[in-house]
Amino acid sequence: MAKIKQLSTHEAQKIAAGQVVERPANIVKELLENALDAGADAISLYIEDGGKELIRIVDNGCGMDKDDAQLCFAKHATSKIASVDELTSLTTFGFRGEALASIAAVSKVTLLTKETDALEGLKVIAQEGEITVEPIGCPQGTDIIVRDLFYNVPARAKFLKKRETETRHIIQAIQSMAFAYPHLHLQLYVDGKQLFNCPSQETMIQRTAQLWDASTAKHMMPIEATRSDKGISLCGAISNHQWFRYDRSGIFFLVNNRWVSNNGLSRALLKGYNNVIPSGRYPMAAISIMINPALIDVNTHPKKQEITFAHPRTIEQLIQETVRAALESHVSKQIKKDVSFYQPSQTMPQSVESVSFTPAAFASDVKDISAFDDMPIPEPRTEKSISFAPTTQPSFVRPQETAQPMPIIETPEQMHAVIGQFAKTYILIEQEEGLYLVDQHAAHERILYEQFSKNFQDIPTINLMFPQLINCSQEDRTLIEPHLELFAQHGITIEPFSKEQLIIQSTPVHLKNAPLQEIVRTAIGWIKELQHVDTEQFHKTIHDKLRAQMACKAAVKAGDVLTLSQMQELMKDLHNSPNRFSCPHGRPTGWMLSLHDIEKTFRRKT
Ligand code: ADP
Ligand code: MG
């Protein structure tokens, strides 16, 4: 007996609907897109029970006439294209004519619509594959009400997540649309309460203030870039290096105003933040990319969320560079601000006691944390309260250091200042946004590395009063001899001394206290390893490694006590240094402990 049966159109549609409607947020996205395609500039959304019970979207777009209203729920019914050839010049979101058909197949839909000049509106009910249309009085535009999602496909209903999760997905879909269209007036009501009211805005950065909390908005900065030769431009808002979250849900990419997920784009964004925010944390970003539609394919995914670029590398590079440049410029301004405010008093003791925080204030018998609420917030720290451990001579050698004039006090206010050293390793900087910690070794390493790169072959050197002998095997001596010039270029003069000995005659000023023998021995190891790579690569790698090694050895160490002026000097140099976010080995140079987090910990804020 034949086993094959043909499914009824309605049953087949219920199954096919899964391609478009997996969860309520997909419906919200499709309906928002339809409203925009219809030219709406004000949209209100109502969600109940994570969209499982109700999704209602009211727009002020062009509306539909009777024929369209009847046809819009049919499969492949679209007013947007007539043939596949038109896909390359698509200017609307929709083109498949699938959304309404799919939504109506798995829920109970009522649609009210009226064209601008029509005398009356229409009410369309689509349920169980049946469509009924009747005239009704209603405002211009379209009001679509979707109830009881998956009421007829229990197998799918089972996979819906709890109200909060589905609501979160919906909010993301709405936010993406709000970013793509700052001019759109969007309102969202969730379970009867208004969650957003976002009137029209000019820019994405203003949108972040409407959609995200005020603290986040304070940390957002605008970005903009164009590659006109490749027909690409981008603009948007990204969080600075002091603001991040634990997941990627604050990252939005829009391509030609369409919200897309694309791994390459996210990777490029994160690369822009490389070493700037801790690993495992993610920035907040809304980036809109405009590109010639002929250079993308949006038809690679049923939900139209994925996108393929003809030249992905160009876009990724543009994102990475733009993000990096924005962060660099932000940090520059900040470090400048930090070092320019504070000047130690002329009478400041050179060697005083170490920093001591008296626990007295906390010794009283405080049991209830709320007792702190009324405590006055301490005044900004005055010079007197900053003290430093007795100075042992740090190995922080700066030839021009003492001659440098100190920065001028711009205001008596001492916010934004280097306030001390912590654990003899971290420079503490007070900022409006929180406490900024700079790893003194990583920062100095970066500064020196960049200086060595810039002044390559022109490094100030000194002859060693006691030249240093390096004992090595004959084999090592033979190996290193042809490369002595490489060391000389870095200011390290080495000569053969005996069959199994080399001698170091002079060294860069910065390295005069550094373990020179160790540097040379390590370099012999690299030369051995790299013997087989081509000459150009060999030279480049050895130069890079030598520079990093020299910077590392010459840099101030963790554990070195620094004076206030040394720390300020270091911060100033860091500000002027390229690639200041990380040391040459990729470790971050600074980290922000935000005031917000501190206040949360002390329950001054929620
Ligand atoms: P598509 O958007 O791919 O064309 P849909 O199923 O989403 O397919 O919509 C079918 C058609 O219904 C659209 O092409 C459009 O003509 C009409 N339509 C849908 N929603 C609206 C709306 N909010 N306002 C006006 N027309 C609409
Ligand atoms: Mg559509």
XYZ file of C-alpha atoms and ligand atoms in Angstrom:
634
model
C 0.000 0.000 0.000
C 1.327 3.444 -0.853
C 2.821 5.212 2.143
C 3.272 8.659 0.669
C 0.558 11.210 1.363
C 0.595 14.809 0.241
C 0.265 17.243 3.162
C -2.500 19.825 2.935
C -1.242 23.324 2.066
C -1.993 24.523 5.579
C -0.078 21.648 7.239
C 2.858 22.124 4.870
C 2.866 25.845 5.673
C 2.943 25.104 9.410
C 6.118 23.103 8.901
C 7.695 25.624 6.518
C 6.932 28.433 8.988
C 9.692 27.061 11.238
C 12.211 28.468 8.793
C 11.058 32.024 9.491
C 9.478 31.811 12.931
C 11.582 30.092 15.500
C 10.792 32.424 18.353
C 8.711 35.557 19.001
C 11.656 37.883 18.297
C 11.694 36.665 14.672
C 8.085 37.775 14.283
C 8.836 41.158 15.819
C 11.712 41.637 13.409
C 9.654 40.688 10.344
C 6.757 42.920 11.342
C 9.033 45.851 12.101
C 10.633 45.409 8.704
C 7.250 45.384 7.035
C 6.290 48.602 8.820
C 9.487 50.272 7.651
C 9.046 48.983 4.119
C 5.603 50.599 4.274
C 7.276 53.962 5.022
C 6.285 54.234 8.695
C 8.129 56.750 10.884
C 6.330 55.974 14.137
C 5.864 52.438 15.436
C 4.416 51.180 18.704
C 4.928 47.616 19.898
C 3.048 45.714 22.569
C 4.402 42.436 23.923
C 2.840 40.072 26.413
C 4.365 37.001 27.991
C 7.557 37.225 25.972
C 5.513 37.492 22.763
C 3.990 34.041 23.274
C 0.619 35.499 24.162
C 0.661 38.735 22.178
C 2.760 40.663 19.698
C 1.094 43.791 18.366
C 2.746 46.295 16.077
C 1.052 49.531 15.098
C 2.570 51.618 12.298
C 1.705 54.818 10.443
C 2.871 53.496 7.053
C 1.073 53.398 3.714
C -1.457 50.702 4.677
C -2.984 48.194 2.237
C -5.950 48.170 -0.066
C -8.493 45.364 -0.101
C -6.718 43.178 -2.669
C -3.356 43.442 -0.929
C -4.861 42.914 2.513
C -6.420 39.684 1.275
C -3.314 38.510 -0.547
C -0.623 39.460 1.962
C -1.030 36.190 3.918
C -0.549 34.003 0.844
C 2.832 32.311 0.402
C 5.250 34.165 -1.880
C 2.963 37.180 -1.894
C 5.208 40.238 -2.034
C 4.898 43.723 -3.444
C 8.657 44.175 -3.254
C 10.192 42.185 -6.108
C 8.855 40.531 -9.215
C 11.920 38.437 -10.092
C 15.162 37.198 -8.509
C 17.179 39.611 -10.701
C 15.882 42.463 -8.600
C 17.611 41.076 -5.477
C 20.874 42.859 -6.286
C 19.215 46.259 -6.222
C 16.966 45.567 -3.259
C 15.979 48.610 -1.202
C 13.380 46.957 1.037
C 13.754 44.497 3.894
C 11.182 42.074 2.573
C 11.440 40.193 -0.685
C 10.410 36.616 -0.019
C 6.730 37.200 0.666
C 6.986 34.564 3.363
C 6.718 36.321 6.701
C 3.015 36.970 7.002
C 2.168 33.558 5.526
C 4.435 31.854 8.050
C 3.231 33.886 11.022
C -0.418 33.275 10.136
C 0.255 29.541 9.834
C 1.351 29.212 13.475
C -0.680 31.851 15.345
C -3.980 33.753 15.352
C -3.569 36.973 13.388
C -5.796 40.025 13.128
C -4.768 42.889 10.887
C -6.278 46.361 10.706
C -5.122 48.512 7.829
C -6.056 51.690 6.009
C -4.461 53.484 3.091
C -3.958 57.274 3.346
C -6.759 58.256 1.007
C -9.132 55.371 1.701
C -12.469 56.225 3.223
C -12.531 53.244 5.472
C -10.139 50.650 6.778
C -10.155 46.858 6.696
C -10.067 44.158 9.286
C -8.475 40.898 8.166
C -8.574 37.759 10.278
C -6.191 34.968 9.325
C -6.568 31.729 11.214
C -6.279 28.042 10.355
C -5.553 28.909 6.729
C -8.813 30.871 6.384
C -8.846 34.592 5.569
C -11.810 36.887 6.234
C -11.893 40.591 5.350
C -14.436 43.176 6.486
C -14.546 46.970 6.446
C -13.823 48.809 9.692
C -13.028 52.354 10.825
C -9.318 52.678 11.821
C -6.437 55.143 11.595
C -4.103 55.249 8.599
C -1.401 52.593 8.650
C -1.353 48.995 9.770
C -2.041 47.418 13.135
C -1.158 43.740 13.266
C -2.047 41.583 16.254
C -0.463 38.141 16.641
C -1.864 35.951 19.405
C -1.190 32.482 20.809
C 2.047 31.649 19.031
C 2.373 27.934 18.154
C -1.091 27.183 19.558
C -1.432 24.651 16.763
C 2.172 23.341 16.768
C 2.693 22.120 20.350
C 5.988 20.506 19.376
C 7.409 23.951 18.660
C 5.733 25.697 21.588
C 7.697 23.370 23.850
C 10.950 24.909 22.701
C 10.010 28.448 23.590
C 12.004 29.797 26.497
C 10.680 31.534 29.557
C 9.093 34.981 29.328
C 12.254 36.882 30.328
C 14.435 35.175 27.752
C 12.008 35.688 24.886
C 11.470 39.307 25.956
C 15.218 39.867 25.942
C 15.466 38.603 22.369
C 12.603 40.849 21.346
C 14.213 43.881 22.955
C 17.408 43.182 21.024
C 15.491 43.038 17.752
C 13.833 46.344 18.550
C 17.077 47.972 19.617
C 18.735 46.954 16.374
C 15.947 48.662 14.468
C 16.197 51.749 16.654
C 19.915 51.965 15.890
C 19.398 51.465 12.185
C 16.760 54.196 12.066
C 17.512 56.974 14.536
C 14.713 59.041 12.961
C 12.086 56.458 13.810
C 9.855 57.132 16.800
C 9.670 53.794 18.613
C 7.631 52.847 21.635
C 7.661 49.515 23.389
C 5.202 48.252 25.983
C 6.028 45.002 27.760
C 3.273 43.346 29.789
C 1.381 46.615 29.980
C 4.339 48.787 31.007
C 6.157 51.204 28.744
C 9.762 50.115 28.431
C 10.992 52.527 25.744
C 9.750 55.705 24.283
C 12.380 56.739 21.781
C 11.435 59.832 19.823
C 13.296 60.614 16.628
C 17.039 61.354 17.045
C 19.809 62.510 14.759
C 22.573 60.034 15.567
C 23.305 56.564 16.859
C 25.149 57.942 19.832
C 21.975 59.746 20.903
C 20.124 56.482 20.420
C 22.418 54.712 22.872
C 21.344 57.230 25.514
C 17.693 56.345 24.844
C 18.161 52.597 24.699
C 20.922 51.940 27.175
C 21.311 53.215 30.703
C 22.837 56.603 31.417
C 26.148 55.199 32.703
C 26.635 53.242 29.498
C 25.752 56.241 27.356
C 28.431 58.259 29.175
C 31.048 55.778 28.029
C 30.032 55.639 24.385
C 31.983 57.407 21.689
C 31.059 58.042 18.071
C 32.972 56.464 15.197
C 32.942 57.190 11.505
C 34.995 56.041 8.496
C 34.763 55.810 4.731
C 36.490 53.826 2.006
C 34.982 55.542 -0.989
C 37.147 53.551 -3.408
C 35.426 50.372 -2.148
C 31.975 51.896 -1.768
C 31.899 51.380 2.019
C 31.184 53.736 4.864
C 30.512 53.083 8.505
C 29.326 55.067 11.482
C 28.112 54.283 14.942
C 28.899 54.299 18.614
C 31.286 52.108 20.617
C 32.045 51.886 24.311
C 35.392 53.164 25.532
C 38.034 50.978 27.174
C 36.432 51.449 30.587
C 33.101 49.933 29.784
C 32.392 46.346 28.929
C 30.076 43.510 29.686
C 30.303 39.778 30.112
C 28.460 38.800 26.934
C 28.106 39.956 23.368
C 24.516 41.117 23.625
C 25.544 44.771 23.485
C 27.037 44.399 20.011
C 24.944 45.364 16.990
C 25.982 45.353 13.368
C 23.767 46.810 10.714
C 24.525 46.394 7.058
C 22.521 48.693 4.818
C 20.276 49.192 7.842
C 19.683 45.476 8.233
C 20.667 43.858 11.547
C 23.039 41.029 10.735
C 25.125 38.524 12.566
C 28.490 37.951 10.968
C 31.447 36.421 12.742
C 33.982 38.330 10.701
C 32.500 41.679 11.744
C 32.447 40.773 15.448
C 35.990 39.441 15.265
C 37.172 42.668 13.664
C 35.500 44.714 16.400
C 37.071 42.614 19.150
C 40.470 42.842 17.459
C 40.111 46.621 17.610
C 39.768 46.230 21.386
C 42.646 43.770 21.631
C 44.522 44.258 24.907
C 42.277 47.181 25.758
C 39.614 45.375 27.704
C 40.201 42.199 29.678
C 39.774 38.925 27.858
C 36.361 37.358 28.220
C 34.714 40.815 28.341
C 32.930 42.433 25.440
C 32.350 46.019 24.385
C 29.024 47.677 23.653
C 28.759 48.777 20.049
C 26.241 49.756 17.432
C 27.882 49.995 14.043
C 26.083 50.746 10.837
C 27.810 49.803 7.587
C 26.579 51.155 4.279
C 27.790 49.271 1.238
C 26.924 48.960 -2.417
C 24.158 46.277 -2.380
C 25.804 44.536 -5.328
C 28.723 43.630 -3.008
C 26.663 41.658 -0.492
C 24.396 38.639 -0.501
C 21.546 38.819 2.001
C 19.836 35.762 0.680
C 21.977 33.213 2.504
C 19.725 32.617 5.496
C 15.961 32.111 5.825
C 15.747 34.724 8.585
C 17.943 37.066 6.544
C 20.202 37.538 9.563
C 23.373 36.354 7.955
C 25.149 38.102 5.192
C 28.005 37.356 2.828
C 30.387 40.063 1.654
C 32.209 40.091 -1.667
C 35.275 41.675 0.054
C 35.075 40.792 3.736
C 38.704 41.710 4.531
C 38.281 45.349 3.480
C 35.318 45.818 5.797
C 36.902 43.951 8.680
C 40.083 45.987 8.400
C 38.139 49.232 8.293
C 36.245 48.271 11.462
C 39.359 47.206 13.317
C 41.322 50.320 12.366
C 38.468 52.715 13.092
C 37.787 51.185 16.507
C 41.464 51.177 17.372
C 41.924 54.794 16.327
C 38.886 55.920 18.345
C 40.161 54.132 21.447
C 43.673 55.506 20.974
C 42.409 59.033 20.693
C 40.149 58.600 23.720
C 42.967 57.246 25.869
C 45.332 59.986 24.677
C 42.942 62.637 25.844
C 42.476 60.868 29.132
C 46.128 60.336 29.938
C 46.857 63.938 29.005
C 44.127 65.027 31.358
C 45.490 62.795 34.087
C 49.055 64.023 34.080
C 48.435 67.687 33.561
C 46.481 68.360 36.723
C 48.827 67.459 39.467
C 52.067 68.990 40.564
C 53.830 67.896 43.704
C 54.541 70.692 46.130
C 58.046 72.151 46.096
C 58.393 71.221 49.726
C 57.282 67.678 49.274
C 59.634 65.368 51.126
C 61.724 63.193 48.884
C 61.666 60.294 51.231
C 58.748 59.787 53.568
C 56.839 56.954 55.175
C 54.954 54.462 53.105
C 51.278 54.879 52.324
C 49.256 53.992 55.340
C 45.520 53.834 55.445
C 44.475 53.940 59.070
C 41.782 51.395 59.678
C 40.398 53.664 62.429
C 37.441 54.828 60.400
C 36.382 51.235 59.998
C 37.216 50.070 63.474
C 34.014 51.367 65.023
C 31.360 48.804 65.632
C 29.466 49.099 62.377
C 27.144 46.167 61.844
C 24.719 47.464 59.318
C 26.088 48.376 55.929
C 23.385 51.015 55.537
C 25.125 52.952 58.282
C 27.608 53.955 55.593
C 24.920 55.673 53.580
C 25.119 58.813 55.665
C 28.866 58.933 55.812
C 30.259 61.947 53.994
C 32.075 61.095 50.820
C 35.721 61.832 51.551
C 37.209 64.950 50.035
C 39.591 64.317 47.181
C 42.923 63.317 48.597
C 45.244 66.196 49.390
C 48.964 66.209 48.782
C 49.695 65.614 52.424
C 47.933 62.316 52.491
C 50.047 60.954 49.670
C 53.204 59.442 50.941
C 55.709 57.063 49.526
C 57.872 54.331 50.792
C 61.493 55.188 51.444
C 63.097 55.358 48.055
C 65.673 52.844 47.129
C 67.255 53.996 43.910
C 64.960 52.623 41.227
C 66.406 51.096 38.113
C 64.380 53.617 36.181
C 66.977 55.386 34.096
C 65.814 58.454 32.225
C 68.622 60.666 30.949
C 66.456 63.697 30.283
C 64.224 63.188 33.288
C 65.393 65.802 35.764
C 65.549 68.557 33.171
C 61.858 68.207 32.289
C 59.694 71.026 33.636
C 56.830 69.734 35.739
C 53.325 70.059 34.358
C 51.571 73.235 35.414
C 48.599 73.058 37.778
C 45.571 74.077 35.820
C 43.142 74.092 38.727
C 43.586 73.430 42.408
C 41.339 70.444 41.948
C 43.348 67.273 42.248
C 41.012 64.848 40.624
C 42.472 63.099 37.584
C 45.837 62.780 39.300
C 48.476 60.165 39.901
C 47.649 59.405 43.499
C 50.260 56.851 44.333
C 51.738 53.432 43.787
C 50.136 50.200 44.817
C 52.019 46.986 45.591
C 55.135 48.720 44.228
C 53.842 47.700 40.812
C 50.758 49.698 39.846
C 50.446 53.419 39.349
C 47.107 54.626 40.659
C 45.343 57.398 38.807
C 42.197 58.996 40.058
C 39.671 59.794 37.367
C 36.119 60.928 37.289
C 35.115 57.492 36.023
C 37.037 55.486 38.579
C 40.447 54.299 39.607
C 42.833 53.629 36.733
C 45.665 51.199 37.416
C 48.728 51.182 35.213
C 51.189 48.312 35.342
C 54.467 50.235 35.656
C 56.572 47.543 34.019
C 54.230 46.910 31.090
C 53.830 50.652 30.495
C 57.544 51.383 30.621
C 58.291 48.382 28.416
C 55.968 49.751 25.762
C 57.464 53.244 25.991
C 61.013 51.945 25.619
C 60.108 49.533 22.853
C 58.632 52.367 20.808
C 61.617 54.597 21.563
C 64.021 51.857 20.480
C 62.042 51.332 17.288
C 62.036 55.043 16.501
C 65.657 55.736 17.300
C 66.869 52.537 15.719
C 70.622 52.828 14.943
C 70.770 56.127 16.816
C 70.646 54.983 20.390
C 72.787 56.795 22.970
C 75.395 54.305 24.158
C 78.113 54.143 26.782
C 81.384 52.222 26.839
C 81.489 49.778 29.684
C 84.151 50.531 32.233
C 84.353 46.774 32.838
C 83.602 45.002 29.549
C 81.616 41.840 30.130
C 82.804 38.442 28.991
C 80.367 35.856 27.708
C 81.436 32.247 27.867
C 79.921 30.151 25.102
C 80.571 27.058 23.052
C 82.680 27.323 19.938
C 79.605 26.429 17.949
C 77.632 29.338 19.435
C 80.476 31.716 18.817
C 80.637 30.697 15.161
C 76.896 30.983 14.898
C 76.664 34.503 16.322
C 79.719 36.023 14.652
C 78.076 36.825 11.295
C 75.262 38.594 13.164
C 77.227 40.874 15.466
C 76.197 43.803 13.301
C 72.566 43.180 14.346
C 73.521 43.783 17.958
C 75.631 46.801 17.032
C 72.587 48.338 15.380
C 70.916 48.167 18.758
C 73.843 49.764 20.531
C 75.326 46.526 21.905
C 78.913 46.189 20.693
C 80.126 42.606 20.891
C 83.485 41.340 19.721
C 85.032 37.886 19.550
C 87.440 37.505 22.460
C 88.710 33.947 22.356
C 87.572 30.675 20.740
C 84.882 30.231 23.338
C 84.355 33.780 24.525
C 82.720 36.982 23.351
C 83.135 40.387 24.957
C 80.584 43.180 25.322
C 82.306 46.549 24.987
C 79.455 49.036 24.979
C 75.742 49.159 25.579
C 72.768 51.521 25.194
C 72.465 53.952 28.125
C 69.138 52.410 29.069
C 70.716 49.006 29.459
C 73.668 49.946 31.585
C 72.259 48.123 34.614
C 70.599 45.320 32.653
C 71.800 41.713 32.538
C 73.612 42.003 29.207
C 74.928 38.463 29.174
C 71.428 37.115 29.559
C 70.205 39.262 26.662
C 72.975 38.016 24.386
C 72.509 34.367 25.408
C 68.780 34.571 24.754
C 69.495 36.125 21.360
C 71.825 33.229 20.491
C 68.862 30.949 21.119
C 66.677 32.906 18.670
C 69.397 32.903 16.035
C 69.572 29.110 16.315
C 65.815 28.780 15.998
C 65.507 31.125 13.057
C 68.477 29.923 11.036
C 66.277 28.499 8.333
C 63.922 31.405 7.658
C 64.696 33.786 4.806
C 67.076 36.667 5.460
C 64.524 39.458 5.462
C 62.254 37.662 7.887
C 65.245 36.670 10.010
C 66.401 40.270 10.384
C 62.932 41.577 11.093
C 62.213 38.946 13.734
C 65.564 39.291 15.490
C 65.277 43.096 15.537
C 61.781 42.903 16.978
C 62.723 40.361 19.587
C 65.867 42.228 20.576
C 63.934 45.463 20.976
C 61.278 43.763 23.102
C 63.950 42.053 25.178
C 65.902 45.263 25.679
C 62.743 47.138 26.603
C 61.838 44.413 29.074
C 65.246 44.395 30.731
C 65.621 48.176 30.849
C 62.093 48.881 32.046
C 61.250 49.653 35.611
C 60.264 46.421 37.358
C 57.382 45.348 39.476
C 58.654 45.997 42.983
C 60.585 49.162 42.091
C 59.452 52.071 44.193
C 58.804 55.120 42.036
C 58.624 58.742 43.092
C 55.566 60.736 42.194
C 57.404 62.688 39.529
C 58.726 59.472 37.978
C 55.213 58.124 37.809
C 53.946 61.318 36.223
C 56.781 61.233 33.735
C 55.976 57.648 32.921
C 52.321 58.490 32.369
C 53.255 61.382 30.120
C 55.535 59.160 28.053
C 52.856 56.518 27.871
C 50.439 59.105 26.596
C 52.861 59.983 23.801
C 53.607 56.390 22.912
C 51.984 54.509 20.042
C 50.268 51.191 20.883
C 49.984 52.278 24.498
C 47.304 49.768 25.407
C 49.654 46.833 25.671
C 53.265 45.954 26.314
C 55.290 44.425 23.446
C 54.315 40.968 24.723
C 50.630 41.799 24.515
C 49.859 42.315 28.190
C 47.581 45.275 28.923
C 49.204 48.398 30.342
C 46.178 49.715 32.192
C 42.906 48.710 33.769
C 39.970 50.736 35.027
C 38.147 49.915 38.238
C 35.024 51.912 37.556
C 33.571 54.212 40.171
C 30.236 52.642 39.377
C 31.508 49.183 40.380
C 33.173 50.533 43.503
C 29.975 52.259 44.527
C 27.986 49.141 43.796
C 30.296 47.111 46.009
C 29.783 49.555 48.847
C 26.082 49.619 48.095
C 26.069 53.330 47.523
C 24.453 52.564 44.189
C 22.429 49.665 42.885
P 7.683 40.604 2.130
O 7.931 41.622 3.180
O 8.838 39.702 1.909
O 7.146 41.189 0.867
P 5.626 39.714 3.938
O 4.944 38.416 4.090
O 6.366 40.240 5.081
O 6.572 39.610 2.669
O 4.566 40.779 3.526
C 3.777 40.560 2.366
C 3.281 41.854 1.784
O 2.312 42.442 2.667
C 4.339 42.923 1.631
O 5.037 42.769 0.386
C 3.526 44.212 1.689
O 3.013 44.520 0.410
C 2.342 43.842 2.580
N 2.558 44.333 3.959
C 2.977 43.611 5.022
N 3.022 44.359 6.143
C 2.651 45.599 5.804
C 2.508 46.845 6.526
N 2.800 46.954 7.839
N 2.065 47.939 5.843
C 1.779 47.833 4.525
N 1.905 46.694 3.797
C 2.331 45.597 4.418
Mg 8.233 41.258 5.131
